[in-house]
XYZ file of C-alpha atoms in Angstrom:
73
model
C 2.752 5.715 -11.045
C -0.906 4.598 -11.325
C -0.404 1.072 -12.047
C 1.707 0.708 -9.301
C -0.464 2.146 -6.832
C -3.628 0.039 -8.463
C -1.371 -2.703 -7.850
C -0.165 -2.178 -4.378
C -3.979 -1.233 -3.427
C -5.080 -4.461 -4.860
C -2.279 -6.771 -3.588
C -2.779 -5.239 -0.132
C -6.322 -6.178 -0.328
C -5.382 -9.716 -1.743
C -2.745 -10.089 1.267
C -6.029 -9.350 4.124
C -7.979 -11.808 2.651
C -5.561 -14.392 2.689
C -4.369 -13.600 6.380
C -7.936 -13.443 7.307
C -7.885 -17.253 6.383
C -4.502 -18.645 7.647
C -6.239 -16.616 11.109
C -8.834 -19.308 11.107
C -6.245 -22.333 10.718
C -3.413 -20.787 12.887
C -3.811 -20.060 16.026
C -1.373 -19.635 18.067
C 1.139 -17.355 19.982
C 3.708 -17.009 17.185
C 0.564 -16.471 14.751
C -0.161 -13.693 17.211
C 3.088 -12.343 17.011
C 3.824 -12.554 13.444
C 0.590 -10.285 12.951
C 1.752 -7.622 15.365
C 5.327 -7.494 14.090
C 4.418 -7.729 10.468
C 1.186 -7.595 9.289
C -0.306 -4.677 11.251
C 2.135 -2.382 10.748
C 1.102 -2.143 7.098
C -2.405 -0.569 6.528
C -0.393 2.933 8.005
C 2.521 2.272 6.064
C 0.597 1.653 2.663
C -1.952 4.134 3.362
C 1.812 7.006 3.480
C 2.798 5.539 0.807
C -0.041 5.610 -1.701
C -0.737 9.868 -0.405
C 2.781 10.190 -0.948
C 2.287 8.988 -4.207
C -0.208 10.911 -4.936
C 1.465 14.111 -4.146
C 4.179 13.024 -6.214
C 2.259 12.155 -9.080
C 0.213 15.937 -9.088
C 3.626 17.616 -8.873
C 4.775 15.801 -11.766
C 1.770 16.750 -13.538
C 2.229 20.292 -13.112
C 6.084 20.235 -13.791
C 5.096 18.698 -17.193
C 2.275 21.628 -17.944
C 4.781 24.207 -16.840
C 7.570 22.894 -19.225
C 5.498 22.485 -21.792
C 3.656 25.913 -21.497
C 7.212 27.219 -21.418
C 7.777 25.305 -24.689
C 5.274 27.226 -26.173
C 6.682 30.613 -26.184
């Protein structure tokens, strides 16, 4: 689950770098719209997704310490 969420962290970062260039060469009213239908949505969306993974990722942690301290006896 880690790798994925370096991943999506860094690729999200990769993707608002590049928009803010292609912002600087387009320019125009489907640009505009492209960027409110698409792009801005995301940085709530990924920002769910990554907590959500998070939670997930601490509950699977404990599940395995339970099982295996349940192992033990």
């Amino acid at each position: 689950l880690n790798s994925g969420l370096g991943r999506l962290q860094r690729n999200a970062a990769r993707l608002k770098e590049r928009w803010q260039e292609t912002r600087t060469v387009w320019m125009d009213e489907t640009r505009r719209q492209f960027q409110e239908q698409h792009l801005d949505p995301l940085p709530p969306q990924i920002s769910m997704v990554l907590a959500a993974t998070q939670r997930l990722a601490e509950s699977l942690e404990h599940a395995e310490k339970a099982c295996a301290d349940e192992s033990e006896y």
